[in-house]
Amino acid sequence: MPLLSTGELLDRNRAVLAFNVIQLEHAEAILIGAERAKRPVVLQLSENAVKYHGALAPTSLAVLRLAADAPVDAAVHLDHAENEDLIAEAVALGFTSVMFDAATLPYAENLERTAVVARSAQARGVWVEAELGAIGGKGGAHTPGVRTDVDEAVDFAGRTGIDGLAVAVGSSHAMTSRSASLDFDLIAALAGAVSVPLVLHGSSGVSDDDLVRAVSLGIRKVNISTHINGVFSRSVRATLAAHPDLVDPRKYLGPARDAVADEVERLLLLI
Ligand code: G3H
Ligand code: ZN
């Protein structure tokens, strides 16, 4: 199927789940899970994953091809990019969606730089997400305790022209227990006031029930990374413990890919 933008997925669906890709097996697992669940999905590569690989193109060209060949609606998104050049490269490579993350910059600078990125990526048909954390930009959106201010979010979305907004509503990145407590009143207030779809980051720390509730209150894109990495790594650990003489990576990466596909399918069917 041709790749869609995250915006096109959201036009057709109440909400979408977005899973982070680090290596090929992640992308394969996410698409297998989506195919089984018959649900759309966003595959995303973060700037940190690009730094890990040392370049954007090699991994992302594989992911773009896998997603385009999959029998499900899919978007490929650049996640948490702080660098405008990386965004331009992603757009040129065919990413259908990007996130410009300037949330730790002062508010005026976040606004100004985000507006420039939005104009140029949208001119190429790309959906643009940005992030707003602490009021005035004093803290990133996923620092524990930080909350997005409703009036500031309305101003920011209106003046930048972005397509989606990552908000700070109680989740934080890289939690390995699903024990975050979301501020549901704030989610409802933001969804009622902000004109663009809201994005929940750090969703690995959020329970199934709370993810469903957050979506029912207006979260439209749910980003999940650490949770599926946990599933992947626990599988690898178990396989290697059971077979300490294994040397062929396929023998432990394959079961880990299967485990992630199962969990992606389960999560997609929640929403
Ligand atoms: O942008 C990616 C996400 O916010 C993932 O966060 O690793 O806590 O699920 P997580
Ligand atoms: Zn995030």
PDB file of C-alpha atoms and ligand atoms in Angstrom:
ATOM      1  CA  MET A   1       0.000   0.000   0.000  1.00  0.00           C
ATOM      2  CA  PRO A   2       1.282   3.518  -0.596  1.00  0.00           C
ATOM      3  CA  LEU A   3       2.535   5.187   2.546  1.00  0.00           C
ATOM      4  CA  LEU A   4       0.144   7.623   4.156  1.00  0.00           C
ATOM      5  CA  SER A   5       0.907  10.600   6.333  1.00  0.00           C
ATOM      6  CA  THR A   6      -0.011  10.477   9.998  1.00  0.00           C
ATOM      7  CA  GLY A   7      -2.658  13.077   9.154  1.00  0.00           C
ATOM      8  CA  GLU A   8      -4.233  10.769   6.581  1.00  0.00           C
ATOM      9  CA  LEU A   9      -4.249   7.943   9.140  1.00  0.00           C
ATOM     10  CA  LEU A  10      -5.947  10.270  11.626  1.00  0.00           C
ATOM     11  CA  ASP A  11      -8.526  11.352   9.044  1.00  0.00           C
ATOM     12  CA  ARG A  12      -9.564   7.705   8.772  1.00  0.00           C
ATOM     13  CA  ASN A  13      -9.214   6.645  12.416  1.00  0.00           C
ATOM     14  CA  ARG A  14     -10.055   7.969  15.873  1.00  0.00           C
ATOM     15  CA  ALA A  15      -6.454   7.390  17.038  1.00  0.00           C
ATOM     16  CA  VAL A  16      -3.234   5.731  15.918  1.00  0.00           C
ATOM     17  CA  LEU A  17      -0.466   3.961  17.773  1.00  0.00           C
ATOM     18  CA  ALA A  18       3.118   4.854  16.879  1.00  0.00           C
ATOM     19  CA  PHE A  19       5.929   2.439  17.714  1.00  0.00           C
ATOM     20  CA  ASN A  20       9.626   3.244  17.660  1.00  0.00           C
ATOM     21  CA  VAL A  21      11.982   1.298  15.437  1.00  0.00           C
ATOM     22  CA  ILE A  22      15.597   0.727  16.385  1.00  0.00           C
ATOM     23  CA  GLN A  23      16.471  -2.181  14.132  1.00  0.00           C
ATOM     24  CA  LEU A  24      14.867  -4.051  11.268  1.00  0.00           C
ATOM     25  CA  GLU A  25      13.218  -6.644  13.511  1.00  0.00           C
ATOM     26  CA  HIS A  26      11.243  -3.872  15.228  1.00  0.00           C
ATOM     27  CA  ALA A  27       9.788  -2.682  11.935  1.00  0.00           C
ATOM     28  CA  GLU A  28       8.993  -6.230  10.829  1.00  0.00           C
ATOM     29  CA  ALA A  29       7.312  -7.023  14.156  1.00  0.00           C
ATOM     30  CA  ILE A  30       5.260  -3.801  14.165  1.00  0.00           C
ATOM     31  CA  LEU A  31       3.966  -4.451  10.658  1.00  0.00           C
ATOM     32  CA  ILE A  32       3.201  -8.119  11.393  1.00  0.00           C
ATOM     33  CA  GLY A  33       1.242  -7.020  14.472  1.00  0.00           C
ATOM     34  CA  ALA A  34      -0.628  -4.362  12.475  1.00  0.00           C
ATOM     35  CA  GLU A  35      -1.461  -6.796   9.698  1.00  0.00           C
ATOM     36  CA  ARG A  36      -2.869  -9.314  12.177  1.00  0.00           C
ATOM     37  CA  ALA A  37      -4.837  -6.619  14.004  1.00  0.00           C
ATOM     38  CA  LYS A  38      -5.947  -5.057  10.695  1.00  0.00           C
ATOM     39  CA  ARG A  39      -5.120  -1.660  12.140  1.00  0.00           C
ATOM     40  CA  PRO A  40      -3.120   1.298  10.800  1.00  0.00           C
ATOM     41  CA  VAL A  41       0.205   2.006  12.408  1.00  0.00           C
ATOM     42  CA  VAL A  42       2.965   4.607  12.556  1.00  0.00           C
ATOM     43  CA  LEU A  43       6.571   3.419  12.476  1.00  0.00           C
ATOM     44  CA  GLN A  44       8.897   6.022  13.882  1.00  0.00           C
ATOM     45  CA  LEU A  45      12.636   6.519  14.045  1.00  0.00           C
ATOM     46  CA  SER A  46      13.945   8.932  16.624  1.00  0.00           C
ATOM     47  CA  GLU A  47      16.916  11.242  16.264  1.00  0.00           C
ATOM     48  CA  ASN A  48      18.526   9.143  19.018  1.00  0.00           C
ATOM     49  CA  ALA A  49      18.103   5.990  16.923  1.00  0.00           C
ATOM     50  CA  VAL A  50      19.650   7.822  13.972  1.00  0.00           C
ATOM     51  CA  LYS A  51      22.620   8.769  16.178  1.00  0.00           C
ATOM     52  CA  TYR A  52      22.940   5.119  17.232  1.00  0.00           C
ATOM     53  CA  HIS A  53      23.121   3.976  13.599  1.00  0.00           C
ATOM     54  CA  GLY A  54      25.273   6.938  12.589  1.00  0.00           C
ATOM     55  CA  ALA A  55      23.047   7.911   9.649  1.00  0.00           C
ATOM     56  CA  LEU A  56      19.384   8.279   8.772  1.00  0.00           C
ATOM     57  CA  ALA A  57      19.208   6.785   5.301  1.00  0.00           C
ATOM     58  CA  PRO A  58      20.215   3.117   5.663  1.00  0.00           C
ATOM     59  CA  THR A  59      17.722   2.122   8.353  1.00  0.00           C
ATOM     60  CA  SER A  60      14.965   4.428   7.212  1.00  0.00           C
ATOM     61  CA  LEU A  61      15.095   3.288   3.582  1.00  0.00           C
ATOM     62  CA  ALA A  62      14.526  -0.265   4.803  1.00  0.00           C
ATOM     63  CA  VAL A  63      11.679   0.854   7.064  1.00  0.00           C
ATOM     64  CA  LEU A  64      10.087   2.952   4.314  1.00  0.00           C
ATOM     65  CA  ARG A  65      10.196  -0.006   1.942  1.00  0.00           C
ATOM     66  CA  LEU A  66       8.795  -2.451   4.517  1.00  0.00           C
ATOM     67  CA  ALA A  67       5.967  -0.056   5.378  1.00  0.00           C
ATOM     68  CA  ALA A  68       5.153   0.645   1.726  1.00  0.00           C
ATOM     69  CA  ASP A  69       4.997  -3.096   0.981  1.00  0.00           C
ATOM     70  CA  ALA A  70       2.811  -3.917   4.004  1.00  0.00           C
ATOM     71  CA  PRO A  71      -0.887  -4.671   3.514  1.00  0.00           C
ATOM     72  CA  VAL A  72      -1.900  -2.098   6.135  1.00  0.00           C
ATOM     73  CA  ASP A  73      -2.178   1.675   6.244  1.00  0.00           C
ATOM     74  CA  ALA A  74       1.143   2.939   7.578  1.00  0.00           C
ATOM     75  CA  ALA A  75       3.074   6.159   8.047  1.00  0.00           C
ATOM     76  CA  VAL A  76       6.812   6.546   8.647  1.00  0.00           C
ATOM     77  CA  HIS A  77       7.628   9.321  11.087  1.00  0.00           C
ATOM     78  CA  LEU A  78      10.822  11.021  12.295  1.00  0.00           C
ATOM     79  CA  ASP A  79      10.494  11.240  16.091  1.00  0.00           C
ATOM     80  CA  HIS A  80      12.008  13.861  18.431  1.00  0.00           C
ATOM     81  CA  ALA A  81      14.172  15.574  15.839  1.00  0.00           C
ATOM     82  CA  GLU A  82      15.922  18.603  17.285  1.00  0.00           C
ATOM     83  CA  ASN A  83      17.839  19.314  14.126  1.00  0.00           C
ATOM     84  CA  GLU A  84      16.196  20.994  11.141  1.00  0.00           C
ATOM     85  CA  ASP A  85      18.699  19.449   8.699  1.00  0.00           C
ATOM     86  CA  LEU A  86      17.682  15.966   9.813  1.00  0.00           C
ATOM     87  CA  ILE A  87      14.051  16.866   9.178  1.00  0.00           C
ATOM     88  CA  ALA A  88      14.894  18.084   5.672  1.00  0.00           C
ATOM     89  CA  GLU A  89      16.754  14.830   5.027  1.00  0.00           C
ATOM     90  CA  ALA A  90      13.807  12.751   6.271  1.00  0.00           C
ATOM     91  CA  VAL A  91      11.386  14.652   4.047  1.00  0.00           C
ATOM     92  CA  ALA A  92      13.689  14.118   1.049  1.00  0.00           C
ATOM     93  CA  LEU A  93      13.895  10.382   1.830  1.00  0.00           C
ATOM     94  CA  GLY A  94      10.112  10.032   1.797  1.00  0.00           C
ATOM     95  CA  PHE A  95       9.089  10.161   5.465  1.00  0.00           C
ATOM     96  CA  THR A  96       5.423  11.095   5.574  1.00  0.00           C
ATOM     97  CA  SER A  97       5.496  12.627   9.022  1.00  0.00           C
ATOM     98  CA  VAL A  98       8.033  14.403  11.235  1.00  0.00           C
ATOM     99  CA  MET A  99       8.300  15.731  14.765  1.00  0.00           C
ATOM    100  CA  PHE A 100      10.312  18.858  15.462  1.00  0.00           C
ATOM    101  CA  ASP A 101      11.176  18.849  19.159  1.00  0.00           C
ATOM    102  CA  ALA A 102      12.223  22.248  20.442  1.00  0.00           C
ATOM    103  CA  ALA A 103      10.297  21.891  23.694  1.00  0.00           C
ATOM    104  CA  THR A 104      13.241  22.716  25.925  1.00  0.00           C
ATOM    105  CA  LEU A 105      13.910  26.013  24.139  1.00  0.00           C
ATOM    106  CA  PRO A 106      12.348  29.267  25.313  1.00  0.00           C
ATOM    107  CA  TYR A 107       8.753  29.534  24.116  1.00  0.00           C
ATOM    108  CA  ALA A 108       9.347  32.245  21.496  1.00  0.00           C
ATOM    109  CA  GLU A 109      12.221  30.307  19.933  1.00  0.00           C
ATOM    110  CA  ASN A 110      10.289  27.029  19.949  1.00  0.00           C
ATOM    111  CA  LEU A 111       7.409  28.827  18.236  1.00  0.00           C
ATOM    112  CA  GLU A 112       9.523  30.565  15.624  1.00  0.00           C
ATOM    113  CA  ARG A 113      11.637  27.553  14.640  1.00  0.00           C
ATOM    114  CA  THR A 114       8.651  25.183  14.660  1.00  0.00           C
ATOM    115  CA  ALA A 115       6.687  27.491  12.353  1.00  0.00           C
ATOM    116  CA  VAL A 116       9.539  27.481   9.812  1.00  0.00           C
ATOM    117  CA  VAL A 117       9.839  23.668   9.919  1.00  0.00           C
ATOM    118  CA  ALA A 118       6.068  23.274   9.612  1.00  0.00           C
ATOM    119  CA  ARG A 119       5.817  25.499   6.540  1.00  0.00           C
ATOM    120  CA  SER A 120       8.595  23.774   4.675  1.00  0.00           C
ATOM    121  CA  ALA A 121       7.640  20.153   5.523  1.00  0.00           C
ATOM    122  CA  GLN A 122       3.936  20.725   4.891  1.00  0.00           C
ATOM    123  CA  ALA A 123       4.789  22.128   1.455  1.00  0.00           C
ATOM    124  CA  ARG A 124       6.012  18.590   0.667  1.00  0.00           C
ATOM    125  CA  GLY A 125       2.834  16.966   2.010  1.00  0.00           C
ATOM    126  CA  VAL A 126       4.420  15.929   5.307  1.00  0.00           C
ATOM    127  CA  TRP A 127       2.495  15.984   8.618  1.00  0.00           C
ATOM    128  CA  VAL A 128       4.304  17.969  11.321  1.00  0.00           C
ATOM    129  CA  GLU A 129       4.210  17.340  15.061  1.00  0.00           C
ATOM    130  CA  ALA A 130       5.777  19.652  17.636  1.00  0.00           C
ATOM    131  CA  GLU A 131       6.012  19.649  21.396  1.00  0.00           C
ATOM    132  CA  LEU A 132       5.100  21.936  24.220  1.00  0.00           C
ATOM    133  CA  GLY A 133       6.112  21.143  27.744  1.00  0.00           C
ATOM    134  CA  ALA A 134       6.431  23.417  30.726  1.00  0.00           C
ATOM    135  CA  ILE A 135       4.935  26.863  30.349  1.00  0.00           C
ATOM    136  CA  GLY A 136       7.462  29.166  28.702  1.00  0.00           C
ATOM    137  CA  GLY A 137       9.552  26.189  27.588  1.00  0.00           C
ATOM    138  CA  LYS A 138      11.427  25.712  30.850  1.00  0.00           C
ATOM    139  CA  GLY A 139      11.241  21.920  30.728  1.00  0.00           C
ATOM    140  CA  GLY A 140      10.710  19.232  28.118  1.00  0.00           C
ATOM    141  CA  ALA A 141       7.217  17.814  27.895  1.00  0.00           C
ATOM    142  CA  HIS A 142       8.165  14.547  29.479  1.00  0.00           C
ATOM    143  CA  THR A 143      10.103  15.652  32.486  1.00  0.00           C
ATOM    144  CA  PRO A 144       8.150  14.253  35.431  1.00  0.00           C
ATOM    145  CA  GLY A 145       5.748  16.815  36.863  1.00  0.00           C
ATOM    146  CA  VAL A 146       5.704  19.078  33.817  1.00  0.00           C
ATOM    147  CA  ARG A 147       2.301  20.027  32.395  1.00  0.00           C
ATOM    148  CA  THR A 148       1.301  21.802  29.164  1.00  0.00           C
ATOM    149  CA  ASP A 149      -0.666  24.997  29.706  1.00  0.00           C
ATOM    150  CA  VAL A 150      -3.941  25.098  27.770  1.00  0.00           C
ATOM    151  CA  ASP A 151      -3.780  28.746  26.690  1.00  0.00           C
ATOM    152  CA  GLU A 152      -0.167  28.419  25.630  1.00  0.00           C
ATOM    153  CA  ALA A 153      -1.004  25.264  23.635  1.00  0.00           C
ATOM    154  CA  VAL A 154      -3.799  27.074  21.790  1.00  0.00           C
ATOM    155  CA  ASP A 155      -1.491  29.986  20.986  1.00  0.00           C
ATOM    156  CA  PHE A 156       1.346  27.678  19.905  1.00  0.00           C
ATOM    157  CA  ALA A 157      -0.778  25.472  17.630  1.00  0.00           C
ATOM    158  CA  GLY A 158      -2.418  28.499  16.029  1.00  0.00           C
ATOM    159  CA  ARG A 159       0.745  30.489  15.412  1.00  0.00           C
ATOM    160  CA  THR A 160       3.007  27.640  14.267  1.00  0.00           C
ATOM    161  CA  GLY A 161       0.505  26.009  11.915  1.00  0.00           C
ATOM    162  CA  ILE A 162       1.543  22.529  13.092  1.00  0.00           C
ATOM    163  CA  ASP A 163      -0.561  19.434  12.452  1.00  0.00           C
ATOM    164  CA  GLY A 164      -0.164  17.684  15.810  1.00  0.00           C
ATOM    165  CA  LEU A 165       0.948  18.652  19.313  1.00  0.00           C
ATOM    166  CA  ALA A 166       2.794  16.529  21.877  1.00  0.00           C
ATOM    167  CA  VAL A 167       1.578  17.555  25.303  1.00  0.00           C
ATOM    168  CA  ALA A 168       2.779  17.029  28.856  1.00  0.00           C
ATOM    169  CA  VAL A 169      -0.090  15.400  30.731  1.00  0.00           C
ATOM    170  CA  GLY A 170       1.597  13.161  33.294  1.00  0.00           C
ATOM    171  CA  SER A 171       3.534  10.610  31.267  1.00  0.00           C
ATOM    172  CA  SER A 172       7.311  10.512  31.146  1.00  0.00           C
ATOM    173  CA  HIS A 173       9.674   8.794  28.780  1.00  0.00           C
ATOM    174  CA  ALA A 174      11.328   5.404  29.296  1.00  0.00           C
ATOM    175  CA  MET A 175       9.259   4.117  32.208  1.00  0.00           C
ATOM    176  CA  THR A 176       9.635   0.370  32.679  1.00  0.00           C
ATOM    177  CA  SER A 177       6.527   0.057  34.853  1.00  0.00           C
ATOM    178  CA  ARG A 178       3.103   1.051  33.586  1.00  0.00           C
ATOM    179  CA  SER A 179       2.365   3.185  36.612  1.00  0.00           C
ATOM    180  CA  ALA A 180       2.155   6.768  35.304  1.00  0.00           C
ATOM    181  CA  SER A 181      -0.850   8.737  36.456  1.00  0.00           C
ATOM    182  CA  LEU A 182      -2.251  10.801  33.638  1.00  0.00           C
ATOM    183  CA  ASP A 183      -3.984  14.109  34.215  1.00  0.00           C
ATOM    184  CA  PHE A 184      -7.267  13.243  32.491  1.00  0.00           C
ATOM    185  CA  ASP A 185      -8.865  16.609  33.236  1.00  0.00           C
ATOM    186  CA  LEU A 186      -5.976  18.310  31.470  1.00  0.00           C
ATOM    187  CA  ILE A 187      -6.230  15.953  28.480  1.00  0.00           C
ATOM    188  CA  ALA A 188      -9.921  16.792  28.156  1.00  0.00           C
ATOM    189  CA  ALA A 189      -9.253  20.530  28.522  1.00  0.00           C
ATOM    190  CA  LEU A 190      -6.473  20.471  25.918  1.00  0.00           C
ATOM    191  CA  ALA A 191      -8.530  18.375  23.500  1.00  0.00           C
ATOM    192  CA  GLY A 192     -11.422  20.778  23.846  1.00  0.00           C
ATOM    193  CA  ALA A 193      -9.319  23.858  23.227  1.00  0.00           C
ATOM    194  CA  VAL A 194      -6.486  22.936  20.837  1.00  0.00           C
ATOM    195  CA  SER A 195      -7.379  22.700  17.154  1.00  0.00           C
ATOM    196  CA  VAL A 196      -4.861  19.989  16.205  1.00  0.00           C
ATOM    197  CA  PRO A 197      -4.584  16.305  17.230  1.00  0.00           C
ATOM    198  CA  LEU A 198      -2.866  15.691  20.565  1.00  0.00           C
ATOM    199  CA  VAL A 199       0.028  13.258  20.935  1.00  0.00           C
ATOM    200  CA  LEU A 200       0.840  11.260  24.060  1.00  0.00           C
ATOM    201  CA  HIS A 201       4.533  10.516  24.480  1.00  0.00           C
ATOM    202  CA  GLY A 202       6.033   8.204  27.073  1.00  0.00           C
ATOM    203  CA  SER A 203       3.076   5.859  26.732  1.00  0.00           C
ATOM    204  CA  SER A 204       5.078   2.840  27.900  1.00  0.00           C
ATOM    205  CA  GLY A 205       4.417   3.998  31.454  1.00  0.00           C
ATOM    206  CA  VAL A 206       0.651   4.111  30.942  1.00  0.00           C
ATOM    207  CA  SER A 207      -1.628   1.154  31.714  1.00  0.00           C
ATOM    208  CA  ASP A 208      -3.943  -0.351  29.087  1.00  0.00           C
ATOM    209  CA  ASP A 209      -7.008   1.109  30.791  1.00  0.00           C
ATOM    210  CA  ASP A 210      -5.491   4.576  31.009  1.00  0.00           C
ATOM    211  CA  LEU A 211      -4.423   4.492  27.339  1.00  0.00           C
ATOM    212  CA  VAL A 212      -7.988   3.689  26.359  1.00  0.00           C
ATOM    213  CA  ARG A 213      -9.301   6.475  28.590  1.00  0.00           C
ATOM    214  CA  ALA A 214      -6.770   8.992  27.255  1.00  0.00           C
ATOM    215  CA  VAL A 215      -7.892   8.202  23.705  1.00  0.00           C
ATOM    216  CA  SER A 216     -11.541   8.497  24.675  1.00  0.00           C
ATOM    217  CA  LEU A 217     -10.769  11.989  26.006  1.00  0.00           C
ATOM    218  CA  GLY A 218      -8.994  13.169  22.870  1.00  0.00           C
ATOM    219  CA  ILE A 219      -5.452  11.790  22.535  1.00  0.00           C
ATOM    220  CA  ARG A 220      -5.075  10.897  18.844  1.00  0.00           C
ATOM    221  CA  LYS A 221      -1.482   9.588  18.528  1.00  0.00           C
ATOM    222  CA  VAL A 222       0.041   7.316  21.166  1.00  0.00           C
ATOM    223  CA  ASN A 223       3.824   6.839  21.135  1.00  0.00           C
ATOM    224  CA  ILE A 224       5.181   3.581  22.537  1.00  0.00           C
ATOM    225  CA  SER A 225       8.837   2.566  22.599  1.00  0.00           C
ATOM    226  CA  THR A 226      10.297   1.324  25.904  1.00  0.00           C
ATOM    227  CA  HIS A 227       7.467  -1.155  26.435  1.00  0.00           C
ATOM    228  CA  ILE A 228       8.129  -3.045  23.199  1.00  0.00           C
ATOM    229  CA  ASN A 229      11.871  -2.888  23.844  1.00  0.00           C
ATOM    230  CA  GLY A 230      11.162  -4.570  27.172  1.00  0.00           C
ATOM    231  CA  VAL A 231       9.207  -7.326  25.431  1.00  0.00           C
ATOM    232  CA  PHE A 232      12.023  -7.732  22.883  1.00  0.00           C
ATOM    233  CA  SER A 233      14.825  -7.800  25.458  1.00  0.00           C
ATOM    234  CA  ARG A 234      13.064 -10.172  27.864  1.00  0.00           C
ATOM    235  CA  SER A 235      12.589 -12.607  24.988  1.00  0.00           C
ATOM    236  CA  VAL A 236      16.257 -12.400  23.959  1.00  0.00           C
ATOM    237  CA  ARG A 237      17.335 -12.902  27.574  1.00  0.00           C
ATOM    238  CA  ALA A 238      15.098 -15.955  27.990  1.00  0.00           C
ATOM    239  CA  THR A 239      16.239 -17.554  24.738  1.00  0.00           C
ATOM    240  CA  LEU A 240      19.925 -17.060  25.514  1.00  0.00           C
ATOM    241  CA  ALA A 241      19.470 -18.344  29.070  1.00  0.00           C
ATOM    242  CA  ALA A 242      17.762 -21.467  27.764  1.00  0.00           C
ATOM    243  CA  HIS A 243      20.339 -21.982  24.995  1.00  0.00           C
ATOM    244  CA  PRO A 244      23.658 -20.586  26.237  1.00  0.00           C
ATOM    245  CA  ASP A 245      25.587 -21.978  23.266  1.00  0.00           C
ATOM    246  CA  LEU A 246      23.524 -20.152  20.625  1.00  0.00           C
ATOM    247  CA  VAL A 247      25.542 -18.069  18.169  1.00  0.00           C
ATOM    248  CA  ASP A 248      23.146 -17.453  15.260  1.00  0.00           C
ATOM    249  CA  PRO A 249      21.366 -14.126  15.987  1.00  0.00           C
ATOM    250  CA  ARG A 250      18.305 -15.267  14.056  1.00  0.00           C
ATOM    251  CA  LYS A 251      17.685 -17.886  16.739  1.00  0.00           C
ATOM    252  CA  TYR A 252      17.158 -15.235  19.421  1.00  0.00           C
ATOM    253  CA  LEU A 253      16.068 -12.230  17.338  1.00  0.00           C
ATOM    254  CA  GLY A 254      13.334 -14.261  15.616  1.00  0.00           C
ATOM    255  CA  PRO A 255      11.478 -15.187  18.837  1.00  0.00           C
ATOM    256  CA  ALA A 256      11.909 -11.605  20.079  1.00  0.00           C
ATOM    257  CA  ARG A 257      10.371 -10.301  16.859  1.00  0.00           C
ATOM    258  CA  ASP A 258       7.452 -12.733  17.332  1.00  0.00           C
ATOM    259  CA  ALA A 259       6.943 -11.531  20.908  1.00  0.00           C
ATOM    260  CA  VAL A 260       6.873  -7.880  19.835  1.00  0.00           C
ATOM    261  CA  ALA A 261       4.451  -8.655  16.996  1.00  0.00           C
ATOM    262  CA  ASP A 262       2.088 -10.307  19.511  1.00  0.00           C
ATOM    263  CA  GLU A 263       2.242  -7.312  21.856  1.00  0.00           C
ATOM    264  CA  VAL A 264       1.809  -4.781  19.038  1.00  0.00           C
ATOM    265  CA  GLU A 265      -1.263  -6.693  17.845  1.00  0.00           C
ATOM    266  CA  ARG A 266      -2.688  -6.723  21.372  1.00  0.00           C
ATOM    267  CA  LEU A 267      -2.078  -3.000  21.898  1.00  0.00           C
ATOM    268  CA  LEU A 268      -3.524  -2.040  18.513  1.00  0.00           C
ATOM    269  CA  LEU A 269      -6.708  -3.926  19.320  1.00  0.00           C
ATOM    270  CA  LEU A 270      -7.123  -1.941  22.572  1.00  0.00           C
ATOM    271  CA  ILE A 271      -7.744   1.329  20.761  1.00  0.00           C
TER     272      ILE A 271
HETATM  273  O1  G3H B   1       8.601   9.434  21.215  1.00  0.00           O
HETATM  274  C1  G3H B   1       8.568   8.293  21.683  1.00  0.00           C
HETATM  275  C2  G3H B   1       7.794   7.994  22.847  1.00  0.00           C
HETATM  276  O2  G3H B   1       7.412   9.088  23.538  1.00  0.00           O
HETATM  277  C3  G3H B   1       8.074   6.723  23.555  1.00  0.00           C
HETATM  278  O3  G3H B   1       8.201   6.833  24.946  1.00  0.00           O
HETATM  279  O4  G3H B   1       9.673   4.899  25.450  1.00  0.00           O
HETATM  280  O5  G3H B   1       8.345   5.958  27.197  1.00  0.00           O
HETATM  281  O6  G3H B   1       7.205   4.633  25.425  1.00  0.00           O
HETATM  282  P1  G3H B   1       8.369   5.512  25.813  1.00  0.00           P
HETATM  283 ZN    ZN B   2       8.565  10.876  22.923  1.00  0.00          ZN
END
